[in-house]
Coordinates of C-alpha atoms in Angstrom, one line a residue:
Chain A
M152 CA -75.4 -221.6 -47.0
S153 CA -76.0 -220.8 -50.3
I154 CA -74.6 -218.5 -52.8
D155 CA -76.5 -216.9 -55.6
S156 CA -75.4 -215.7 -59.0
N157 CA -74.7 -212.1 -57.9
T158 CA -72.3 -213.6 -55.1
V159 CA -70.7 -215.6 -57.6
R160 CA -70.1 -212.3 -60.0
K161 CA -68.9 -210.8 -56.5
I162 CA -66.6 -213.0 -55.8
A163 CA -64.8 -213.2 -59.3
R164 CA -64.7 -209.6 -59.3
L165 CA -62.4 -209.7 -56.0
A166 CA -60.5 -212.4 -57.5
R167 CA -60.0 -210.6 -60.7
L168 CA -61.7 -212.9 -63.2
K169 CA -63.6 -211.8 -65.6
V170 CA -67.1 -214.0 -66.1
T171 CA -69.9 -214.2 -68.6
D172 CA -73.2 -215.2 -67.8
E173 CA -72.3 -218.8 -69.0
D174 CA -69.3 -218.9 -66.3
V175 CA -71.9 -217.9 -64.0
A176 CA -74.1 -220.8 -64.5
Y177 CA -71.3 -223.3 -64.7
Y178 CA -69.4 -221.9 -61.4
G179 CA -72.3 -221.3 -59.3
P180 CA -73.9 -225.2 -58.7
Q181 CA -70.4 -226.4 -58.5
I182 CA -69.0 -223.4 -55.7
N183 CA -72.6 -224.6 -54.4
G184 CA -72.5 -228.4 -53.7
I185 CA -68.5 -227.9 -52.5
L186 CA -69.6 -225.1 -49.9
K187 CA -72.5 -227.6 -48.6
W188 CA -70.0 -230.4 -48.6
V189 CA -67.6 -228.5 -46.7
E190 CA -70.5 -227.9 -43.8
Q191 CA -69.8 -231.1 -42.3
L192 CA -66.8 -229.6 -40.7
Q193 CA -69.5 -227.6 -38.4
D194 CA -70.0 -231.3 -36.6
V195 CA -66.6 -231.1 -35.5
N196 CA -66.5 -229.6 -31.9
T197 CA -63.5 -227.3 -31.8
D198 CA -64.1 -225.4 -28.6
N199 CA -60.4 -224.1 -27.2
V200 CA -59.0 -225.3 -30.1
E201 CA -55.8 -223.2 -31.5
P202 CA -56.1 -222.9 -35.2
L203 CA -53.0 -224.6 -37.0
A204 CA -51.4 -222.4 -40.1
S205 CA -48.1 -224.3 -40.7
V206 CA -46.8 -227.5 -39.3
S207 CA -43.7 -225.9 -39.4
Q208 CA -42.0 -225.4 -35.8
I209 CA -39.3 -223.5 -37.3
D210 CA -38.8 -219.9 -35.8
L211 CA -37.9 -217.2 -38.2
H212 CA -34.4 -216.2 -37.9
L213 CA -32.9 -212.8 -38.3
R214 CA -29.9 -212.9 -40.4
T215 CA -27.6 -209.6 -40.9
D216 CA -29.3 -206.3 -42.7
I217 CA -26.6 -206.1 -45.8
V218 CA -27.5 -206.4 -49.4
N219 CA -27.1 -209.8 -50.7
D220 CA -28.9 -209.3 -54.0
G221 CA -29.5 -207.0 -56.4
N222 CA -28.6 -205.3 -59.8
K223 CA -30.7 -207.7 -61.4
A224 CA -33.2 -205.6 -63.4
D225 CA -32.5 -207.2 -66.5
D226 CA -33.5 -210.4 -65.2
V227 CA -36.5 -209.0 -63.6
L228 CA -37.8 -207.1 -66.7
R229 CA -37.1 -210.6 -68.4
N230 CA -40.1 -212.2 -69.1
A231 CA -42.4 -208.8 -68.9
P232 CA -45.1 -208.5 -71.2
E233 CA -44.7 -205.1 -72.2
K234 CA -41.4 -202.8 -70.9
M235 CA -39.5 -199.5 -71.7
E236 CA -36.5 -198.3 -70.7
G237 CA -36.2 -200.4 -67.5
F238 CA -39.8 -200.1 -66.4
F239 CA -43.0 -202.8 -66.3
V240 CA -45.6 -200.8 -68.9
V241 CA -49.6 -201.1 -67.6
P242 CA -52.3 -199.6 -69.4
K243 CA -53.0 -195.9 -68.2
I244 CA -54.6 -195.8 -64.2
V245 CA -54.4 -191.9 -63.5
E246 CA -56.5 -189.7 -66.1
Chain B
M72 CA -32.0 -255.6 -72.7
S73 CA -32.3 -251.8 -73.2
L74 CA -30.5 -249.5 -70.7
V75 CA -33.8 -247.9 -69.5
H76 CA -34.9 -250.8 -68.0
L77 CA -31.5 -250.5 -65.5
T78 CA -33.0 -249.3 -61.7
L79 CA -31.0 -245.7 -61.3
A80 CA -28.8 -247.6 -58.6
D81 CA -27.6 -250.5 -61.0
A82 CA -27.2 -247.5 -63.3
I83 CA -24.7 -245.6 -61.4
K84 CA -22.5 -248.7 -60.7
K85 CA -22.2 -249.7 -64.4
L86 CA -21.3 -246.0 -65.1
R87 CA -18.6 -246.1 -62.5
A88 CA -17.3 -249.4 -63.7
K89 CA -17.0 -247.7 -67.2
E90 CA -19.5 -250.7 -68.4
I91 CA -21.6 -248.0 -70.0
S92 CA -21.5 -244.4 -70.6
S93 CA -23.7 -241.4 -69.6
V94 CA -24.2 -240.4 -73.3
E95 CA -25.4 -244.0 -74.5
L96 CA -27.4 -243.9 -71.2
T97 CA -29.0 -240.7 -72.8
K98 CA -29.0 -241.6 -76.0
A99 CA -31.5 -244.8 -74.9
H100 CA -33.7 -242.8 -73.1
L101 CA -33.9 -240.2 -75.7
E102 CA -35.0 -242.8 -78.1
Q103 CA -37.5 -244.2 -75.3
M104 CA -39.1 -240.5 -75.1
E105 CA -39.8 -240.6 -78.7
K106 CA -41.4 -244.4 -78.6
F107 CA -43.9 -243.1 -75.7
R108 CA -44.2 -239.4 -77.0
T109 CA -47.7 -239.9 -77.5
L110 CA -48.2 -240.3 -73.6
N111 CA -47.8 -236.2 -73.7
A112 CA -45.6 -237.1 -70.5
F113 CA -43.2 -233.7 -71.5
I114 CA -44.5 -230.2 -72.1
T115 CA -40.4 -229.2 -72.9
E116 CA -38.0 -231.7 -74.1
T117 CA -34.2 -230.8 -73.9
P118 CA -32.2 -233.6 -75.6
E119 CA -29.3 -231.4 -76.5
L120 CA -29.0 -230.1 -73.0
A121 CA -29.5 -233.6 -72.0
L122 CA -26.4 -234.7 -74.6
Q123 CA -24.0 -231.9 -73.3
Q124 CA -24.5 -232.9 -69.5
A125 CA -24.1 -236.1 -70.4
A126 CA -20.7 -235.6 -72.1
Q127 CA -20.0 -233.6 -69.4
S128 CA -20.5 -236.4 -66.5
D129 CA -18.7 -238.6 -68.9
A130 CA -15.4 -236.7 -68.9
R131 CA -16.1 -236.5 -64.8
L132 CA -16.5 -240.3 -64.6
K133 CA -13.3 -240.5 -66.4
D134 CA -11.3 -238.2 -64.5
G135 CA -12.2 -239.5 -61.0
T136 CA -14.8 -236.8 -60.1
A137 CA -17.9 -238.0 -60.5
R138 CA -20.7 -237.0 -58.3
A139 CA -24.0 -238.8 -56.7
L140 CA -26.0 -239.2 -59.7
E141 CA -23.2 -238.4 -62.0
G142 CA -24.7 -239.1 -65.5
I143 CA -28.0 -240.2 -64.6
P144 CA -31.1 -239.4 -67.0
L145 CA -33.9 -237.1 -65.1
G146 CA -37.3 -235.3 -65.9
I147 CA -38.1 -232.8 -64.2
K148 CA -42.1 -231.4 -63.1
D149 CA -42.6 -228.5 -65.0
L150 CA -43.7 -226.8 -61.8
Y151 CA -40.1 -226.5 -60.9
C152 CA -38.7 -223.1 -62.4
T153 CA -35.4 -224.3 -64.5
K154 CA -32.9 -221.2 -65.6
D155 CA -33.2 -220.2 -69.3
I156 CA -35.5 -223.3 -69.8
Q157 CA -39.3 -223.0 -69.9
T158 CA -41.4 -223.3 -67.2
T159 CA -45.4 -223.6 -67.3
A160 CA -46.8 -224.8 -64.3
G161 CA -49.0 -226.6 -66.6
S162 CA -50.8 -223.3 -67.2
K163 CA -51.2 -221.2 -70.5
I164 CA -50.9 -217.9 -68.1
L165 CA -47.1 -219.2 -68.1
E166 CA -46.5 -220.1 -71.7
G167 CA -43.0 -218.9 -72.7
F168 CA -42.2 -217.9 -69.3
I169 CA -38.2 -218.3 -69.1
P170 CA -36.7 -218.2 -65.4
A171 CA -33.7 -216.6 -64.8
Y172 CA -33.2 -218.6 -61.6
E173 CA -33.2 -222.5 -61.2
S174 CA -35.3 -223.7 -58.1
T175 CA -33.1 -225.5 -55.5
V176 CA -34.0 -229.0 -55.6
S177 CA -33.5 -228.8 -59.2
Q178 CA -30.1 -227.2 -58.5
K179 CA -29.3 -229.9 -56.1
L180 CA -30.0 -232.7 -58.7
L181 CA -27.5 -230.7 -61.4
D182 CA -24.9 -230.4 -58.8
A183 CA -25.0 -234.0 -58.0
G184 CA -24.4 -234.6 -62.0
G185 CA -28.4 -235.3 -63.0
V186 CA -29.0 -235.0 -66.6
T187 CA -32.1 -232.8 -67.4
L188 CA -34.3 -234.6 -70.2
G189 CA -37.0 -232.0 -70.2
K190 CA -40.0 -230.6 -68.1
L191 CA -42.8 -233.0 -67.6
N192 CA -46.4 -232.2 -68.2
L193 CA -48.7 -231.6 -64.5
D194 CA -52.4 -230.6 -64.0
E195 CA -52.4 -227.0 -64.3
F196 CA -50.6 -225.4 -61.3
A197 CA -50.5 -228.8 -59.8
M198 CA -54.4 -228.7 -59.3
G199 CA -56.3 -232.0 -60.1
S200 CA -55.8 -236.0 -60.0
A201 CA -56.2 -237.0 -63.3
N202 CA -53.8 -234.7 -65.0
T203 CA -56.7 -233.4 -67.0
T204 CA -56.2 -230.1 -66.1
S205 CA -53.2 -229.4 -67.8
G206 CA -53.6 -226.5 -70.4
Y207 CA -50.7 -228.8 -72.5
G208 CA -53.0 -231.4 -72.6
N209 CA -54.0 -234.7 -71.1
V210 CA -51.1 -237.2 -70.3
L211 CA -52.1 -240.8 -70.7
S212 CA -50.7 -244.0 -68.9
P213 CA -48.8 -246.4 -70.2
W214 CA -50.7 -249.2 -68.6
K215 CA -54.0 -250.8 -70.4
P216 CA -56.6 -252.7 -68.4
N217 CA -56.9 -256.3 -69.2
D218 CA -60.9 -256.2 -69.8
G219 CA -60.5 -255.6 -73.2
R220 CA -61.8 -251.8 -72.7
N221 CA -59.2 -249.8 -75.0
L222 CA -60.0 -246.7 -72.7
P223 CA -56.7 -244.1 -72.5
L224 CA -56.0 -244.4 -68.4
T225 CA -55.0 -241.3 -66.5
P226 CA -51.2 -241.8 -64.9
G227 CA -52.7 -239.9 -61.9
G228 CA -52.3 -236.5 -60.9
S229 CA -50.7 -233.7 -60.5
S230 CA -47.6 -235.2 -61.4
G231 CA -49.0 -237.2 -64.2
G232 CA -46.1 -236.5 -66.9
S233 CA -43.6 -237.8 -63.6
S234 CA -45.6 -240.9 -62.9
A235 CA -45.7 -241.6 -66.8
A236 CA -42.4 -240.9 -67.7
V237 CA -40.7 -243.2 -65.0
S238 CA -43.6 -246.0 -65.7
A239 CA -43.0 -245.7 -69.5
F240 CA -39.1 -245.9 -68.7
M241 CA -38.2 -242.7 -70.3
C242 CA -36.6 -241.3 -67.5
M243 CA -34.8 -243.5 -64.2
G244 CA -36.3 -240.9 -62.0
A245 CA -38.3 -237.7 -61.9
T246 CA -39.1 -234.8 -59.4
G247 CA -43.1 -234.1 -58.6
T248 CA -44.7 -232.1 -55.8
D249 CA -47.4 -233.4 -53.5
T250 CA -50.0 -231.0 -52.0
G251 CA -52.6 -233.4 -51.3
G252 CA -51.6 -236.5 -53.0
S253 CA -50.1 -235.6 -56.2
I254 CA -47.0 -237.6 -55.9
R255 CA -48.2 -240.7 -54.0
Q256 CA -51.8 -241.2 -56.0
P257 CA -49.8 -241.1 -59.5
A258 CA -46.8 -243.4 -58.4
A259 CA -49.8 -245.8 -57.1
F260 CA -51.7 -245.3 -60.5
T261 CA -48.6 -246.2 -62.5
G262 CA -47.0 -249.1 -60.6
T263 CA -44.0 -246.4 -59.1
V264 CA -42.8 -245.5 -56.3
G265 CA -43.1 -242.1 -55.1
I266 CA -42.3 -240.3 -51.6
K267 CA -43.4 -237.3 -50.1
P268 CA -40.9 -236.4 -47.5
T269 CA -41.6 -234.0 -44.4
Y270 CA -42.7 -230.9 -45.0
G271 CA -39.8 -228.7 -44.7
R272 CA -37.7 -231.5 -45.8
C273 CA -37.0 -230.0 -49.2
S274 CA -36.7 -226.6 -50.2
R275 CA -39.9 -225.4 -52.0
W276 CA -37.7 -222.0 -53.0
G277 CA -38.2 -221.9 -56.9
I278 CA -41.1 -224.2 -57.1
V279 CA -44.2 -222.5 -58.3
A280 CA -46.7 -222.4 -55.0
F281 CA -50.0 -223.8 -55.2
A282 CA -50.8 -224.0 -51.3
S283 CA -47.8 -223.1 -49.3
S284 CA -48.2 -224.6 -46.1
L285 CA -48.9 -228.1 -47.8
D286 CA -46.5 -228.1 -50.9
Q287 CA -43.8 -230.7 -50.7
A288 CA -41.3 -231.5 -53.8
G289 CA -40.5 -235.5 -53.6
P290 CA -39.0 -238.3 -56.3
F291 CA -40.6 -240.4 -58.4
A292 CA -38.5 -243.9 -59.3
R293 CA -39.4 -247.7 -59.7
T294 CA -37.4 -249.2 -56.8
V295 CA -37.7 -247.8 -53.1
E296 CA -33.9 -247.8 -53.2
D297 CA -33.6 -245.6 -56.1
C298 CA -36.1 -242.9 -54.1
A299 CA -33.9 -243.0 -51.4
I300 CA -30.8 -242.0 -53.5
L301 CA -33.1 -239.2 -55.3
L302 CA -34.7 -237.9 -51.9
R303 CA -31.2 -237.9 -50.5
E304 CA -30.2 -235.6 -53.0
M305 CA -33.0 -233.6 -53.2
S306 CA -33.2 -232.9 -49.2
G307 CA -31.8 -230.2 -47.1
Y308 CA -31.6 -226.7 -45.6
D309 CA -32.2 -223.7 -47.9
E310 CA -31.8 -220.2 -46.6
K311 CA -33.9 -218.9 -49.1
D312 CA -37.0 -221.0 -48.1
S313 CA -38.1 -219.7 -44.4
T314 CA -40.1 -223.0 -43.9
S315 CA -37.3 -225.4 -45.0
A316 CA -35.7 -227.2 -41.9
K317 CA -32.1 -227.1 -40.4
V318 CA -31.9 -230.9 -39.7
D319 CA -29.8 -233.4 -40.8
V320 CA -30.2 -235.1 -44.1
P321 CA -29.6 -239.0 -43.3
D322 CA -28.2 -241.4 -46.3
F323 CA -31.5 -243.3 -46.6
T324 CA -30.3 -245.9 -48.3
K325 CA -29.0 -247.0 -45.1
S326 CA -32.4 -248.0 -44.4
L327 CA -33.2 -250.6 -46.9
I328 CA -32.9 -253.1 -44.7
P329 CA -36.0 -255.8 -45.3
D330 CA -36.4 -256.5 -41.6
M331 CA -39.2 -255.1 -39.8
K332 CA -38.1 -256.3 -36.3
G333 CA -38.7 -254.7 -33.0
L334 CA -41.0 -251.8 -35.4
R335 CA -45.0 -251.3 -35.0
V336 CA -46.9 -250.9 -37.9
G337 CA -50.0 -249.1 -36.9
I338 CA -53.3 -249.8 -39.0
P339 CA -55.8 -247.0 -38.7
K340 CA -59.4 -248.5 -38.6
E341 CA -60.9 -245.2 -40.2
Y342 CA -59.3 -245.9 -43.6
R343 CA -61.3 -248.6 -44.1
M344 CA -63.8 -246.7 -46.0
E345 CA -67.3 -247.3 -46.9
G346 CA -67.8 -248.3 -50.7
M347 CA -64.3 -249.1 -51.4
P348 CA -63.4 -251.9 -53.4
E349 CA -62.9 -255.2 -51.9
E350 CA -59.6 -255.7 -53.8
I351 CA -58.3 -253.2 -52.1
E352 CA -59.0 -254.4 -48.7
K353 CA -57.5 -257.6 -49.7
L354 CA -54.6 -256.2 -50.6
W355 CA -54.4 -254.7 -47.3
Q356 CA -54.5 -257.1 -45.5
K357 CA -51.7 -259.2 -47.9
G358 CA -49.7 -256.1 -46.7
I359 CA -50.1 -256.1 -43.0
T360 CA -49.2 -259.9 -43.1
W361 CA -46.1 -259.2 -45.2
M362 CA -45.0 -256.6 -42.3
R363 CA -45.9 -259.2 -39.8
D364 CA -43.8 -261.6 -41.5
A365 CA -40.6 -259.2 -41.8
G366 CA -40.9 -259.1 -37.9
A367 CA -43.2 -256.3 -37.4
E368 CA -45.7 -255.6 -34.7
I369 CA -49.1 -254.8 -35.9
V370 CA -51.1 -252.6 -33.9
D371 CA -54.4 -251.1 -34.3
V372 CA -54.9 -247.1 -34.1
S373 CA -57.3 -244.6 -34.9
L374 CA -57.3 -241.6 -36.5
P375 CA -60.8 -240.4 -35.9
H376 CA -60.7 -237.1 -37.7
T377 CA -60.1 -238.6 -41.1
K378 CA -62.9 -238.2 -42.9
Y379 CA -62.8 -234.4 -42.1
A380 CA -59.6 -234.0 -43.9
L381 CA -60.7 -233.5 -47.5
P382 CA -63.4 -230.7 -46.5
V383 CA -60.4 -229.1 -44.5
Y384 CA -58.2 -229.1 -47.7
Y385 CA -60.5 -227.9 -49.8
I386 CA -60.8 -225.1 -47.6
I387 CA -57.0 -224.6 -46.8
A388 CA -55.3 -225.2 -50.2
P389 CA -57.9 -222.8 -52.6
A390 CA -57.7 -220.1 -49.4
E391 CA -53.6 -220.4 -50.1
A392 CA -54.1 -220.7 -53.8
S393 CA -56.2 -217.7 -54.5
S394 CA -53.5 -215.7 -52.1
N395 CA -50.7 -217.5 -54.1
L396 CA -52.0 -216.8 -57.7
A397 CA -52.6 -213.3 -57.1
R398 CA -49.5 -212.7 -58.9
Y399 CA -50.8 -213.6 -62.1
D400 CA -51.7 -210.2 -63.3
G401 CA -50.4 -210.0 -66.7
V402 CA -47.5 -207.2 -65.6
R403 CA -44.5 -209.0 -64.7
Y404 CA -44.5 -212.1 -66.8
G405 CA -46.8 -214.5 -68.4
L406 CA -49.7 -213.7 -70.8
R407 CA -51.6 -210.6 -70.6
V408 CA -54.9 -209.6 -72.2
E409 CA -55.5 -205.7 -72.6
G410 CA -58.6 -204.4 -71.2
E411 CA -59.9 -200.8 -71.2
N412 CA -58.2 -199.9 -67.8
L413 CA -55.9 -202.0 -65.5
I414 CA -58.2 -203.5 -64.0
E415 CA -60.3 -205.3 -66.9
T416 CA -56.7 -206.0 -68.1
Y417 CA -56.4 -208.4 -64.6
E418 CA -59.8 -209.7 -65.2
N419 CA -58.9 -210.4 -68.9
T420 CA -55.9 -211.8 -68.5
R421 CA -56.9 -214.0 -65.6
A422 CA -60.1 -214.9 -67.6
Q423 CA -58.2 -216.3 -70.4
G424 CA -55.0 -217.6 -68.8
F425 CA -56.2 -219.8 -66.4
G426 CA -58.2 -223.0 -66.7
R427 CA -61.7 -224.2 -65.2
E428 CA -60.4 -226.0 -62.3
V429 CA -58.0 -223.2 -61.4
K430 CA -60.7 -220.4 -61.4
R431 CA -63.3 -222.4 -59.3
R432 CA -60.4 -223.0 -56.8
I433 CA -59.2 -219.2 -56.8
M434 CA -63.0 -218.7 -56.5
I435 CA -63.6 -220.6 -53.5
G436 CA -60.2 -219.6 -52.1
T437 CA -61.6 -216.0 -52.3
Y438 CA -64.9 -216.6 -50.8
V439 CA -63.7 -218.5 -47.9
L440 CA -61.2 -215.8 -47.0
S441 CA -63.7 -212.8 -47.7
A442 CA -65.2 -210.6 -44.7
G443 CA -68.1 -212.4 -42.9
Y444 CA -67.0 -216.1 -44.1
Y445 CA -63.3 -216.1 -42.9
D446 CA -63.9 -217.6 -39.2
A447 CA -66.7 -220.3 -40.3
Y448 CA -64.7 -221.5 -43.4
Y449 CA -61.4 -221.2 -42.8
T450 CA -60.5 -220.4 -39.1
K451 CA -62.7 -223.7 -38.7
A452 CA -60.7 -225.7 -41.2
Q453 CA -57.5 -224.6 -39.6
K454 CA -59.0 -226.0 -36.3
V455 CA -60.2 -229.0 -37.5
R456 CA -56.4 -229.1 -39.0
R457 CA -55.1 -229.2 -35.8
L458 CA -57.2 -232.0 -34.5
I459 CA -55.6 -234.1 -37.5
L460 CA -52.5 -233.4 -36.5
N461 CA -53.5 -234.2 -32.8
D462 CA -54.8 -237.9 -34.0
F463 CA -51.3 -238.7 -35.6
I464 CA -49.5 -237.4 -32.4
E465 CA -51.5 -239.8 -30.7
A466 CA -51.2 -242.6 -32.8
Y467 CA -47.6 -242.6 -33.0
K468 CA -47.7 -242.9 -29.0
K469 CA -48.9 -246.8 -30.0
C470 CA -46.7 -247.1 -33.3
D471 CA -43.6 -246.3 -35.8
V472 CA -45.4 -246.0 -38.9
L473 CA -48.5 -246.4 -40.7
L474 CA -50.0 -248.8 -43.2
T475 CA -53.0 -247.6 -45.1
P476 CA -53.6 -248.2 -48.9
A477 CA -52.6 -245.4 -51.4
T478 CA -55.6 -244.6 -53.0
P479 CA -59.6 -246.0 -53.1
S480 CA -59.5 -247.8 -56.6
A481 CA -56.9 -248.1 -59.4
A482 CA -56.5 -246.0 -62.2
F483 CA -59.5 -244.7 -64.1
A484 CA -60.2 -243.8 -67.8
I485 CA -59.3 -240.3 -68.6
G486 CA -62.9 -238.4 -68.9
E487 CA -64.0 -240.4 -65.7
N488 CA -65.3 -238.3 -62.3
E489 CA -64.9 -234.9 -64.8
D490 CA -68.6 -234.1 -64.0
D491 CA -68.3 -234.1 -60.2
P492 CA -65.4 -232.2 -58.7
I493 CA -66.1 -233.8 -55.6
K494 CA -66.0 -237.1 -56.9
M495 CA -62.5 -236.3 -58.3
Y496 CA -61.5 -234.9 -55.0
L497 CA -62.0 -238.2 -53.2
N498 CA -59.2 -240.0 -54.8
D499 CA -57.2 -238.4 -52.5
V500 CA -59.1 -239.4 -49.3
F501 CA -55.7 -241.3 -48.0
T502 CA -53.1 -239.0 -49.1
V503 CA -54.5 -235.6 -48.0
T504 CA -54.2 -235.7 -44.1
V505 CA -50.4 -236.6 -44.5
N506 CA -50.3 -233.2 -46.0
L507 CA -52.1 -231.6 -43.3
A508 CA -50.1 -233.2 -41.1
G509 CA -47.1 -232.3 -42.6
L510 CA -45.5 -236.2 -42.4
P511 CA -43.7 -238.3 -45.0
G512 CA -45.7 -240.5 -47.0
M513 CA -44.6 -242.6 -49.3
S514 CA -46.7 -245.3 -51.9
V515 CA -45.2 -248.8 -53.1
P516 CA -46.5 -250.7 -55.7
V517 CA -47.5 -254.4 -54.4
G518 CA -50.1 -256.0 -56.8
L519 CA -52.4 -255.3 -59.7
S520 CA -56.4 -255.1 -59.6
S521 CA -58.3 -257.4 -61.1
N522 CA -58.6 -255.7 -64.4
G523 CA -54.8 -255.8 -64.5
L524 CA -53.8 -252.4 -63.2
P525 CA -51.1 -251.5 -60.1
L526 CA -51.9 -250.6 -56.7
G527 CA -50.5 -249.4 -54.1
L528 CA -49.7 -248.9 -50.7
Q529 CA -49.0 -246.4 -48.2
L530 CA -46.5 -245.8 -45.4
I531 CA -46.9 -242.7 -43.4
G532 CA -44.2 -242.2 -40.9
K533 CA -43.2 -239.5 -38.3
A534 CA -42.3 -236.3 -39.0
F535 CA -38.5 -236.3 -40.1
D536 CA -38.5 -240.1 -39.7
E537 CA -38.3 -241.3 -43.6
E538 CA -35.9 -243.5 -42.6
T539 CA -38.4 -246.1 -40.9
V540 CA -40.7 -244.9 -44.2
F541 CA -37.8 -246.3 -46.4
R542 CA -37.3 -249.3 -44.2
A543 CA -41.0 -250.5 -44.1
G544 CA -41.1 -249.6 -47.9
F545 CA -38.3 -251.9 -48.5
A546 CA -39.6 -254.7 -46.5
L547 CA -43.0 -254.4 -48.6
E548 CA -41.2 -254.2 -52.0
Q549 CA -39.1 -257.3 -50.7
A550 CA -42.4 -259.2 -50.2
A551 CA -44.3 -258.1 -52.8
Q552 CA -41.9 -258.6 -56.0
F553 CA -44.0 -256.5 -58.1
N554 CA -42.5 -257.2 -61.7
A555 CA -45.6 -255.9 -63.6
L556 CA -44.4 -252.5 -64.5
T557 CA -41.2 -254.4 -66.4
E558 CA -43.4 -257.1 -68.2
M559 CA -46.0 -254.7 -69.3
I560 CA -43.5 -252.0 -71.0
K561 CA -41.4 -254.5 -72.9
K562 CA -44.5 -255.4 -74.3
A563 CA -45.7 -252.2 -74.8
A564 CA -42.3 -251.4 -76.3

């Protein structure tokens, strides 16, 4: 299946990537090429096959519900592009 | 002979015998880094820190409290978060990011007495096979072809800084990460040894995430023994990584016996790819002979779903990447490019901060996970992934370790394969199955191509059986007697 330039724009929007017309012309054929290439998977019979999300066979263990980390506000904010009085600063969201 | 030409194992012995000091050894490496700076292997060099650590190591060597890697100069792939040292993941979106914490694996190396020379270049977010997607410039291989072409060669990717630095003797060992072949392919391209251990053997905590169900840390070095020493120190359970395995870490150096008696080496017929250069096939045959001569029984096996591994990978890895890279939003760390509103700030930041390869993979991942396509692409890929794992489980009923080529060709020139992403992806055709199945795989240099460039063979083991991989790798190394790397670098220096 082939995707058109509107779909490329829609994907970019979902992925929060600003794209120009030039970008759409560049990525469109590449994404189509890859999608066409992966279509060969449809040749494989996967009836009654369980999807494999991870090879890890570890059961997640529970730990005691106690605070074992924290008080690191300065570390957390250390690399913030903009901060003020212990908060991240972002552009205005609510008008 | 310069101190940089020592193996890591020999350097440990000489340091303990007080024949050399860590400060001397570190200085020799800092000089070598200067000599080969044009390769662009490092994004950040930390010479002052290195000399300070080396002096501390010398004090410990003196007072008898030396640890396993005391005073050994190492390079760290810039995907590992290092406390108070810039960590970029090869991306402009993280330029200037100074972690407040140290990754578990790099901390283990520090705790073992390792000396940090700096942070090694890589493909952006480890996405690439030639180290040409880094936001900090291409990395060059120290190797030159002998056919008269003076083209700069790729050191492979994504751990291209690691392979270039180890092959140019700028460090005694380096860390890498391997999601689809990013340790084994660069090792093969540069005549070095690299191992991706079993998924879960090393903690992923503090390593910038690419595709979490595939990413694994591992070492690069110039000998199998040196890799065994490094992996032993890097491995182990970590409660901060829920996928790290609670299994004992054997001393891998104990597996280095140049004898394969009682072991069955499987040869998967599907790794004989159409269009594969004859010299790769010949080298593989040579490897089979060496294994047989070392006492192994050779067994033909089949991994029927091999050809589907790359398409599976290029659905699963971008899907996981698109989720993992959602965190780069310009709010908490990294680059921010302001927009009219929050959404536009996200979009501007990510458009400017990410390179083209990364953006393409994020978009593919977003598409295959989107409503209406999830089952057709993502679930389908996960099902075929199960079949690939089952292939290995079946094969290991007949053998103990697999022997395959590491790459379908020797290193190519920088700029080649850039026009077509699928052509670039084919580099990982022999390595990517191992990540999908979570198995250990090691690349060992065994010969030269017709134009004088290194070629490697790959050993693939059962889950958590790195010991057999090391044993077979050591036997291969002993038989191949690959000395071309040292000769090349002495000429180049």
